[in-house]
Amino acid sequence: MKLTIEFGGGLELLCNSVKVHNVKVDPQDGEEKLTMKGLLSWVCKNLIKERPEMFMKGDTVRPGVLVLVNDCDWELSGQLETPLEEKDVVVFISTLHGG
Amino acid sequence: MADAEAAKPKSGGARQCSVCNQKRAALKRPKTLQQICRDCFYSAFEEEVHNVIVGNQLFKRGERIAIGASGGKDSTVLAYVLSELNRRHNYGLDLFLLSVDEGITGYRDDSLETVQRNKIQYGLPLKVVSYKELYGWTMDEIVKMIGLKNNCTFCGVFRRQALDRGAAMLQVDKLATGHNADDVAETVLLNILRGDIARLSRCTSIVTGEDGPIPRCIYSPNAYRGFAREFIKDLERIRPRAILDIIKSGENFRISASTKMPEQGTCERCGYISSQKWCKACVLLEGLNQGLPKLGIGRTRGLNNDHKMDATQTSGSKPCGTLDF
């Protein structure tokens, strides 16, 4: 499915300073439907070019990284379990790098 | 950000805002755990800032106020909210944007552009002061001389003074900086870890406080501060209110009256506030200009001691405000 993935607050530096990525992602690791969990592992493999520890900690994003799915904090949509749909927009913003 | 798809609700997860019960909630406030929509969050935030301003009598009608503007998210929010509240509640303030150009290649270019946009968007006059014009050195030149170790000391000390000197040039009454709750909680923790009683007792006060904006730059990918920041963000994940609770603890510290505090005086060289004979920036600058950049770094109070200049002034006061990270 087609997704738009955006990085901000300094995270874009981990992907060659590209902020907006229009990508095609299929369900990951035997998932029937793509979830944020699958997307995170796809992003790590395909978009993050350096210092993945600045983005991930354990199996989720580092504390201090905001995740928005269609402009809504993923805490409200189920975090890693959030199901993704065609044309969803996922934004990652670091709050750890200065104001 | 994603405006085209912004309105599309997540199927199944579309919860209503707990304030207006009309729009879809967009975030969970760490402070209250309320699920709240974008517009209700904005109005709650602006109302709370207004209450803090009024409750603490931060401003007086007719005052000139400089807004420390880095081009980052916090100072952009500050510039927006102050100009909006000034208009809405008729504070009668003259607002100015004040930016510091450290002279770090590639670091400030984007953010100074953002400040230029702020200037136009909010119709506020802008003043940019540079390390080069104030001190005769850019950060790039300082790093070339001293290397990547300890450069944060220079940057942090110089930035704080640069803001104050810029404020003096603008002839403002006050300088507003956009420190967020994470910044303050982090500073409380750091001052506890460093045992810096003097700073701990004043780091949460809403006016004054001499710790400047948090230096975080390309020369400092993983400064000591970063660990404290990561720690409080870990805490927040377990308990969202933890950050506000740390600030509350910091505010409630009572320093025993018998603790000797450094006396605040003025620098004999430049007149800036200083607890020593010479202020930190003058000591650092003297080191740079003499080709002895280690002066003033670490716990030995280099120049002040070498020249026996501060023997009377500092005797009996606790060494405080060491800047070694």
Short mmCIF file of C-alpha atoms in Angstrom, two decimals:
data_model
loop_
_atom_site.label_atom_id
_atom_site.label_comp_id
_atom_site.label_asym_id
_atom_site.label_seq_id
_atom_site.Cartn_x
_atom_site.Cartn_y
_atom_site.Cartn_z
CA MET A 1 0.00 0.00 0.00
CA LYS A 2 1.08 3.58 -0.58
CA LEU A 3 2.05 5.59 2.49
CA THR A 4 3.60 8.97 3.16
CA ILE A 5 6.26 8.94 5.85
CA GLU A 6 7.69 12.15 7.26
CA PHE A 7 10.60 12.80 9.62
CA GLY A 8 11.07 15.99 11.61
CA GLY A 9 12.79 17.56 14.60
CA GLY A 10 16.19 16.28 13.46
CA LEU A 11 15.21 12.68 12.64
CA GLU A 12 15.49 13.49 8.93
CA LEU A 13 19.26 13.58 9.48
CA LEU A 14 19.11 9.79 9.88
CA CYS A 15 17.70 9.42 6.36
CA ASN A 16 20.02 11.59 4.27
CA SER A 17 18.14 14.74 5.36
CA VAL A 18 15.06 13.75 3.35
CA LYS A 19 11.95 14.75 5.29
CA VAL A 20 9.11 13.36 3.18
CA HIS A 21 9.11 9.84 1.75
CA ASN A 22 6.36 8.52 -0.50
CA VAL A 23 6.68 4.77 -0.21
CA LYS A 24 5.02 1.47 -0.98
CA VAL A 25 4.97 -0.99 1.92
CA ASP A 26 3.49 -4.47 2.16
CA PRO A 27 2.47 -6.27 5.36
CA GLN A 28 5.60 -7.36 7.23
CA ASP A 29 6.71 -10.52 8.99
CA GLY A 30 3.63 -12.64 8.35
CA GLU A 31 1.18 -9.90 9.34
CA GLU A 32 -2.10 -10.08 7.47
CA LYS A 33 -2.48 -6.34 7.48
CA LEU A 34 0.24 -3.73 7.86
CA THR A 35 0.47 -2.29 11.37
CA MET A 36 2.77 0.34 12.87
CA LYS A 37 4.86 -2.50 14.26
CA GLY A 38 5.53 -3.83 10.77
CA LEU A 39 6.04 -0.32 9.43
CA LEU A 40 8.68 0.46 12.07
CA SER A 41 10.73 -2.56 11.10
CA TRP A 42 10.33 -1.64 7.41
CA VAL A 43 11.41 1.97 8.11
CA CYS A 44 14.49 0.77 9.99
CA LYS A 45 15.50 -1.49 7.12
CA ASN A 46 14.68 0.84 4.26
CA LEU A 47 14.75 4.50 5.32
CA ILE A 48 17.08 4.88 8.31
CA LYS A 49 20.61 5.13 6.96
CA GLU A 50 22.56 5.77 10.17
CA ARG A 51 22.41 5.65 13.95
CA PRO A 52 19.20 3.60 14.24
CA GLU A 53 19.51 3.90 18.03
CA MET A 54 18.48 7.55 17.67
CA PHE A 55 15.15 6.34 16.29
CA MET A 56 14.38 3.01 17.98
CA LYS A 57 14.79 1.65 21.48
CA GLY A 58 13.80 -1.98 21.92
CA ASP A 59 10.92 -2.80 19.61
CA THR A 60 9.43 0.69 19.54
CA VAL A 61 10.49 4.29 18.95
CA ARG A 62 12.80 5.97 21.41
CA PRO A 63 11.04 7.87 24.19
CA GLY A 64 10.78 11.48 23.07
CA VAL A 65 9.89 10.64 19.48
CA LEU A 66 6.32 11.71 18.68
CA VAL A 67 4.43 9.47 16.27
CA LEU A 68 1.41 10.83 14.42
CA VAL A 69 -0.83 8.74 12.20
CA ASN A 70 -2.97 11.04 10.06
CA ASP A 71 -2.19 13.91 12.44
CA CYS A 72 -3.29 11.97 15.49
CA ASP A 73 -0.94 10.82 18.27
CA TRP A 74 -0.51 7.07 17.94
CA GLU A 75 -1.17 6.70 21.67
CA LEU A 76 -4.81 7.14 20.74
CA SER A 77 -4.84 4.63 17.92
CA GLY A 78 -3.09 1.71 19.60
CA GLN A 79 0.62 2.54 19.17
CA LEU A 80 2.38 -0.52 17.66
CA GLU A 81 -0.96 -2.19 16.97
CA THR A 82 -2.30 0.75 14.93
CA PRO A 83 -3.54 -0.68 11.62
CA LEU A 84 -2.46 1.22 8.53
CA GLU A 85 -4.49 1.90 5.42
CA GLU A 86 -3.87 3.06 1.90
CA LYS A 87 -2.62 6.67 1.75
CA ASP A 88 -2.09 7.02 5.50
CA VAL A 89 0.40 9.68 6.58
CA VAL A 90 2.82 8.72 9.35
CA VAL A 91 4.95 11.44 10.93
CA PHE A 92 7.89 10.94 13.30
CA ILE A 93 9.09 14.02 15.21
CA SER A 94 11.98 13.98 17.64
CA THR A 95 11.60 16.22 20.67
CA LEU A 96 15.10 15.35 21.85
CA HIS A 97 17.13 17.72 19.70
CA GLY A 98 16.78 21.24 20.95
CA GLY A 99 13.91 23.59 20.67
CA MET B 1 2.90 18.53 7.86
CA ALA B 2 0.35 16.17 6.42
CA ASP B 3 -2.47 18.46 5.48
CA ALA B 4 -4.00 16.53 2.61
CA GLU B 5 -4.91 13.54 4.74
CA ALA B 6 -5.28 15.36 8.00
CA ALA B 7 -9.02 15.01 8.26
CA LYS B 8 -9.20 11.31 7.68
CA PRO B 9 -10.03 9.52 10.91
CA LYS B 10 -8.47 6.19 11.74
CA SER B 11 -11.16 3.56 11.42
CA GLY B 12 -12.05 2.09 14.79
CA GLY B 13 -9.79 4.46 16.68
CA ALA B 14 -11.82 7.63 16.24
CA ARG B 15 -12.35 8.84 19.78
CA GLN B 16 -14.03 12.14 20.53
CA CYS B 17 -12.38 15.05 22.26
CA SER B 18 -13.15 14.93 25.97
CA VAL B 19 -13.53 18.71 26.10
CA CYS B 20 -15.78 19.60 23.17
CA ASN B 21 -17.20 16.13 22.49
CA GLN B 22 -17.33 17.07 18.84
CA LYS B 23 -14.04 16.69 17.12
CA ARG B 24 -11.74 13.70 16.95
CA ALA B 25 -9.14 13.61 19.71
CA ALA B 26 -5.63 14.14 18.35
CA LEU B 27 -3.46 13.74 21.44
CA LYS B 28 -3.36 12.66 25.04
CA ARG B 29 -2.13 15.42 27.31
CA PRO B 30 0.61 14.07 29.57
CA LYS B 31 -0.43 16.58 32.20
CA THR B 32 -4.05 15.44 32.53
CA LEU B 33 -4.20 12.25 30.44
CA GLN B 34 -7.17 13.91 28.71
CA GLN B 35 -7.83 12.94 25.13
CA ILE B 36 -8.27 16.20 23.38
CA CYS B 37 -8.64 17.61 19.86
CA ARG B 38 -6.24 20.02 18.24
CA ASP B 39 -8.36 23.15 18.70
CA CYS B 40 -9.22 22.42 22.32
CA PHE B 41 -5.55 21.78 23.05
CA TYR B 42 -4.56 25.10 21.50
CA SER B 43 -7.13 27.01 23.51
CA ALA B 44 -6.28 25.18 26.76
CA PHE B 45 -2.59 25.84 26.18
CA GLU B 46 -3.07 29.52 25.38
CA GLU B 47 -5.38 29.97 28.36
CA GLU B 48 -2.85 28.33 30.70
CA VAL B 49 -0.02 30.51 29.42
CA HIS B 50 -2.21 33.58 29.91
CA ASN B 51 -2.99 32.50 33.48
CA VAL B 52 0.70 32.01 34.25
CA ILE B 53 1.52 35.46 32.84
CA VAL B 54 -1.23 37.14 34.82
CA GLY B 55 -0.79 35.05 37.98
CA ASN B 56 2.94 35.79 38.17
CA GLN B 57 2.60 39.38 36.94
CA LEU B 58 5.29 38.66 34.38
CA PHE B 59 4.74 41.84 32.37
CA LYS B 60 3.67 45.42 32.88
CA ARG B 61 1.82 47.53 30.35
CA GLY B 62 4.15 49.46 28.08
CA GLU B 63 7.14 47.17 28.62
CA ARG B 64 9.49 46.23 25.80
CA ILE B 65 10.00 42.47 25.69
CA ALA B 66 12.57 40.54 23.64
CA ILE B 67 11.71 36.98 22.67
CA GLY B 68 14.77 34.75 22.43
CA ALA B 69 14.17 33.17 19.02
CA SER B 70 16.23 30.24 17.79
CA GLY B 71 13.93 29.23 14.96
CA GLY B 72 13.19 25.96 16.75
CA LYS B 73 9.77 24.76 17.80
CA ASP B 74 9.80 26.12 21.35
CA SER B 75 10.74 29.70 20.54
CA THR B 76 8.42 29.69 17.53
CA VAL B 77 5.55 28.68 19.82
CA LEU B 78 6.65 31.36 22.30
CA ALA B 79 6.69 34.05 19.60
CA TYR B 80 3.25 32.99 18.42
CA VAL B 81 1.66 32.72 21.86
CA LEU B 82 3.08 36.01 23.19
CA SER B 83 2.06 38.01 20.14
CA GLU B 84 -1.38 36.35 20.13
CA LEU B 85 -2.02 36.90 23.86
CA ASN B 86 -0.65 40.44 23.68
CA ARG B 87 -3.26 41.17 21.04
CA ARG B 88 -6.12 39.16 22.54
CA HIS B 89 -5.79 40.40 26.11
CA ASN B 90 -4.33 43.78 25.27
CA TYR B 91 -1.21 43.49 27.45
CA GLY B 92 0.18 46.60 25.79
CA LEU B 93 3.64 45.09 25.23
CA ASP B 94 6.21 45.99 22.58
CA LEU B 95 7.56 42.64 21.39
CA PHE B 96 10.85 41.97 19.57
CA LEU B 97 12.51 38.84 18.23
CA LEU B 98 16.14 38.36 19.27
CA SER B 99 18.34 35.73 17.63
CA VAL B 100 21.91 34.63 18.16
CA ASP B 101 24.13 33.58 15.27
CA GLU B 102 26.84 31.38 16.78
CA GLY B 103 28.71 31.10 13.51
CA ILE B 104 28.43 27.35 13.06
CA THR B 105 28.45 26.52 9.37
CA GLY B 106 25.24 24.89 8.27
CA TYR B 107 23.69 24.89 11.75
CA ARG B 108 21.85 28.18 12.02
CA ASP B 109 21.11 28.79 8.35
CA ASP B 110 17.77 26.93 8.33
CA SER B 111 16.71 28.15 11.73
CA LEU B 112 17.59 31.79 11.02
CA GLU B 113 15.35 31.46 7.98
CA THR B 114 12.58 30.27 10.28
CA VAL B 115 13.14 33.31 12.48
CA GLN B 116 12.82 35.51 9.38
CA ARG B 117 9.47 33.82 8.71
CA ASN B 118 8.39 34.41 12.34
CA LYS B 119 9.24 38.08 11.87
CA ILE B 120 6.92 38.36 8.91
CA GLN B 121 4.19 36.06 10.23
CA TYR B 122 3.82 37.77 13.60
CA GLY B 123 4.91 41.23 12.44
CA LEU B 124 7.67 41.50 15.05
CA PRO B 125 10.95 43.39 14.56
CA LEU B 126 14.01 41.11 14.54
CA LYS B 127 17.56 41.65 15.83
CA VAL B 128 20.31 39.11 15.13
CA VAL B 129 23.52 39.31 17.20
CA SER B 130 26.52 37.20 16.24
CA TYR B 131 29.35 35.73 18.30
CA LYS B 132 31.68 37.25 15.72
CA GLU B 133 30.52 40.80 16.34
CA LEU B 134 30.21 40.38 20.12
CA TYR B 135 33.33 38.35 20.88
CA GLY B 136 35.41 38.47 17.70
CA TRP B 137 35.19 34.68 17.33
CA THR B 138 32.72 32.40 15.53
CA MET B 139 32.06 28.96 17.02
CA ASP B 140 33.72 27.45 13.94
CA GLU B 141 36.89 29.41 14.76
CA ILE B 142 36.70 28.43 18.43
CA VAL B 143 36.34 24.75 17.54
CA LYS B 144 39.28 25.02 15.17
CA MET B 145 41.35 26.24 18.08
CA ILE B 146 40.14 24.10 20.99
CA GLY B 147 38.74 21.01 19.26
CA LEU B 148 35.45 19.31 20.01
CA LYS B 149 36.05 18.86 23.73
CA ASN B 150 34.70 21.61 25.98
CA ASN B 151 33.37 23.69 23.10
CA CYS B 152 29.88 23.48 24.63
CA THR B 153 31.20 25.50 27.56
CA PHE B 154 32.07 28.35 25.21
CA CYS B 155 28.86 28.09 23.25
CA GLY B 156 26.61 27.96 26.32
CA VAL B 157 28.31 30.82 28.18
CA PHE B 158 28.55 32.99 25.09
CA ARG B 159 24.95 32.38 24.06
CA ARG B 160 23.49 33.41 27.39
CA GLN B 161 25.48 36.64 27.34
CA ALA B 162 24.73 37.23 23.69
CA LEU B 163 21.01 37.19 24.48
CA ASP B 164 21.50 39.64 27.33
CA ARG B 165 23.67 41.95 25.25
CA GLY B 166 21.21 41.81 22.38
CA ALA B 167 18.47 42.63 24.87
CA ALA B 168 20.48 45.64 26.03
CA MET B 169 20.91 46.79 22.42
CA LEU B 170 17.16 46.55 21.90
CA GLN B 171 16.67 48.43 25.17
CA VAL B 172 14.10 45.94 26.34
CA ASP B 173 12.88 45.54 29.91
CA LYS B 174 12.71 41.75 29.81
CA LEU B 175 13.83 38.75 27.83
CA ALA B 176 11.44 35.82 27.36
CA THR B 177 12.87 32.39 26.53
CA GLY B 178 10.95 29.33 25.35
CA HIS B 179 12.04 26.69 27.83
CA ASN B 180 9.65 23.78 27.88
CA ALA B 181 8.78 21.42 30.73
CA ASP B 182 11.31 18.84 29.53
CA ASP B 183 14.06 21.47 29.64
CA VAL B 184 13.25 22.53 33.19
CA ALA B 185 12.90 18.97 34.51
CA GLU B 186 16.20 18.08 32.89
CA THR B 187 17.90 21.07 34.52
CA VAL B 188 16.49 20.18 37.95
CA LEU B 189 17.92 16.67 37.62
CA LEU B 190 21.27 17.91 36.35
CA ASN B 191 21.64 20.36 39.19
CA ILE B 192 20.91 17.56 41.66
CA LEU B 193 23.44 15.27 39.95
CA ARG B 194 26.06 18.01 39.97
CA GLY B 195 25.25 19.02 43.52
CA ASP B 196 24.82 22.58 42.33
CA ILE B 197 22.69 23.94 45.16
CA ALA B 198 22.81 27.53 43.96
CA ARG B 199 21.43 26.67 40.54
CA LEU B 200 18.97 24.11 41.90
CA SER B 201 17.37 26.76 44.04
CA ARG B 202 16.83 29.15 41.16
CA CYS B 203 16.47 26.95 38.09
CA THR B 204 12.71 26.62 38.40
CA SER B 205 11.99 30.27 39.10
CA ILE B 206 9.82 31.75 36.42
CA VAL B 207 11.68 35.02 36.16
CA THR B 208 15.46 35.43 35.80
CA GLY B 209 17.69 32.33 36.28
CA GLU B 210 20.98 32.53 34.52
CA ASP B 211 21.04 29.21 32.71
CA GLY B 212 20.55 30.06 29.08
CA PRO B 213 18.79 28.16 26.36
CA ILE B 214 19.93 24.60 26.16
CA PRO B 215 22.97 24.33 23.93
CA ARG B 216 22.44 21.42 21.63
CA CYS B 217 24.26 21.61 18.37
CA ILE B 218 26.26 19.72 15.79
CA TYR B 219 29.35 20.01 17.94
CA SER B 220 27.65 18.25 20.81
CA PRO B 221 25.89 15.12 19.60
CA ASN B 222 25.76 13.47 23.00
CA ALA B 223 26.42 15.95 25.75
CA TYR B 224 25.85 15.06 29.40
CA ARG B 225 22.50 16.78 29.23
CA GLY B 226 21.38 14.24 26.64
CA PHE B 227 21.46 11.47 29.22
CA ALA B 228 19.26 13.39 31.61
CA ARG B 229 16.88 14.11 28.74
CA GLU B 230 16.66 10.48 27.78
CA PHE B 231 16.10 9.51 31.39
CA ILE B 232 13.17 11.88 31.88
CA LYS B 233 11.62 10.75 28.60
CA ASP B 234 11.91 7.14 29.83
CA LEU B 235 10.21 8.20 33.06
CA GLU B 236 7.48 9.97 31.11
CA ARG B 237 6.66 6.81 29.23
CA ILE B 238 6.06 4.99 32.51
CA ARG B 239 4.29 7.92 34.15
CA PRO B 240 3.35 10.85 31.92
CA ARG B 241 3.14 13.32 34.78
CA ALA B 242 6.70 12.55 35.93
CA ILE B 243 8.15 15.56 34.13
CA LEU B 244 5.80 18.03 35.80
CA ASP B 245 6.37 16.28 39.13
CA ILE B 246 10.15 16.74 38.84
CA ILE B 247 9.61 20.46 38.20
CA LYS B 248 7.30 20.62 41.21
CA SER B 249 9.98 18.95 43.34
CA GLY B 250 12.55 21.44 42.08
CA GLU B 251 10.26 24.33 42.99
CA ASN B 252 9.71 22.93 46.46
CA PHE B 253 13.34 22.51 47.43
CA ARG B 254 14.10 24.68 50.42
CA ILE B 255 17.74 25.57 50.69
CA SER B 256 18.81 25.90 54.29
CA ALA B 257 19.53 29.48 55.23
CA SER B 258 22.99 28.53 56.51
CA THR B 259 24.15 27.37 53.07
CA LYS B 260 26.60 29.90 51.69
CA MET B 261 25.57 31.08 48.27
CA PRO B 262 27.82 32.81 45.80
CA GLU B 263 27.27 36.52 45.85
CA GLN B 264 26.13 38.09 42.65
CA GLY B 265 28.31 40.96 41.58
CA THR B 266 29.37 42.39 38.27
CA CYS B 267 32.28 41.54 36.03
CA GLU B 268 35.05 44.11 36.36
CA ARG B 269 35.82 43.78 32.73
CA CYS B 270 32.48 43.99 30.95
CA GLY B 271 29.98 44.81 33.66
CA TYR B 272 27.92 41.68 33.13
CA ILE B 273 26.47 39.89 36.20
CA SER B 274 29.07 37.59 37.69
CA SER B 275 29.77 35.87 40.98
CA GLN B 276 33.49 36.16 40.27
CA LYS B 277 35.81 39.06 39.54
CA TRP B 278 35.55 38.37 35.84
CA CYS B 279 32.51 36.76 34.28
CA LYS B 280 32.82 33.37 32.65
CA ALA B 281 32.63 34.76 29.13
CA CYS B 282 35.52 37.18 29.77
CA VAL B 283 37.64 34.38 31.26
CA LEU B 284 36.95 32.14 28.29
CA LEU B 285 37.53 34.97 25.84
CA GLU B 286 40.81 35.92 27.50
CA GLY B 287 41.93 32.30 27.14
CA LEU B 288 41.06 32.25 23.46
CA ASN B 289 42.79 35.53 22.77
CA GLN B 290 45.93 34.47 24.67
CA GLY B 291 46.00 31.14 22.88
CA LEU B 292 45.29 29.33 26.18
CA PRO B 293 41.80 28.06 25.49
CA LYS B 294 41.73 25.76 28.53
CA LEU B 295 41.46 28.78 30.82
CA GLY B 296 38.19 28.79 32.66
CA ILE B 297 37.36 25.18 31.83
CA GLY B 298 36.90 22.63 34.54
CA ARG B 299 36.98 23.14 38.25
CA THR B 300 40.08 25.25 38.64
CA ARG B 301 39.02 28.80 38.22
CA GLY B 302 41.96 29.47 35.93
CA LEU B 303 42.45 33.10 35.19
CA ASN B 304 40.75 34.43 38.26
CA ASN B 305 43.04 32.33 40.44
CA ASP B 306 46.24 32.80 38.51
CA HIS B 307 46.02 36.55 38.77
CA LYS B 308 44.97 36.42 42.41
CA MET B 309 42.18 38.67 41.45
CA ASP B 310 39.28 37.03 43.14
CA ALA B 311 40.89 36.19 46.44
CA THR B 312 38.64 38.43 48.44
CA GLN B 313 35.51 38.16 46.42
CA THR B 314 35.18 34.39 46.37
CA SER B 315 36.54 33.56 49.79
CA GLY B 316 33.87 31.88 51.81
CA SER B 317 31.51 31.34 48.95
CA LYS B 318 30.95 27.91 47.57
CA PRO B 319 32.35 27.28 44.12
CA CYS B 320 29.29 27.02 42.03
CA GLY B 321 28.32 26.95 38.43
CA THR B 322 31.06 24.74 37.12
CA LEU B 323 30.43 24.31 33.48
CA ASP B 324 32.35 21.16 32.69
CA PHE B 325 30.00 18.67 31.05
#
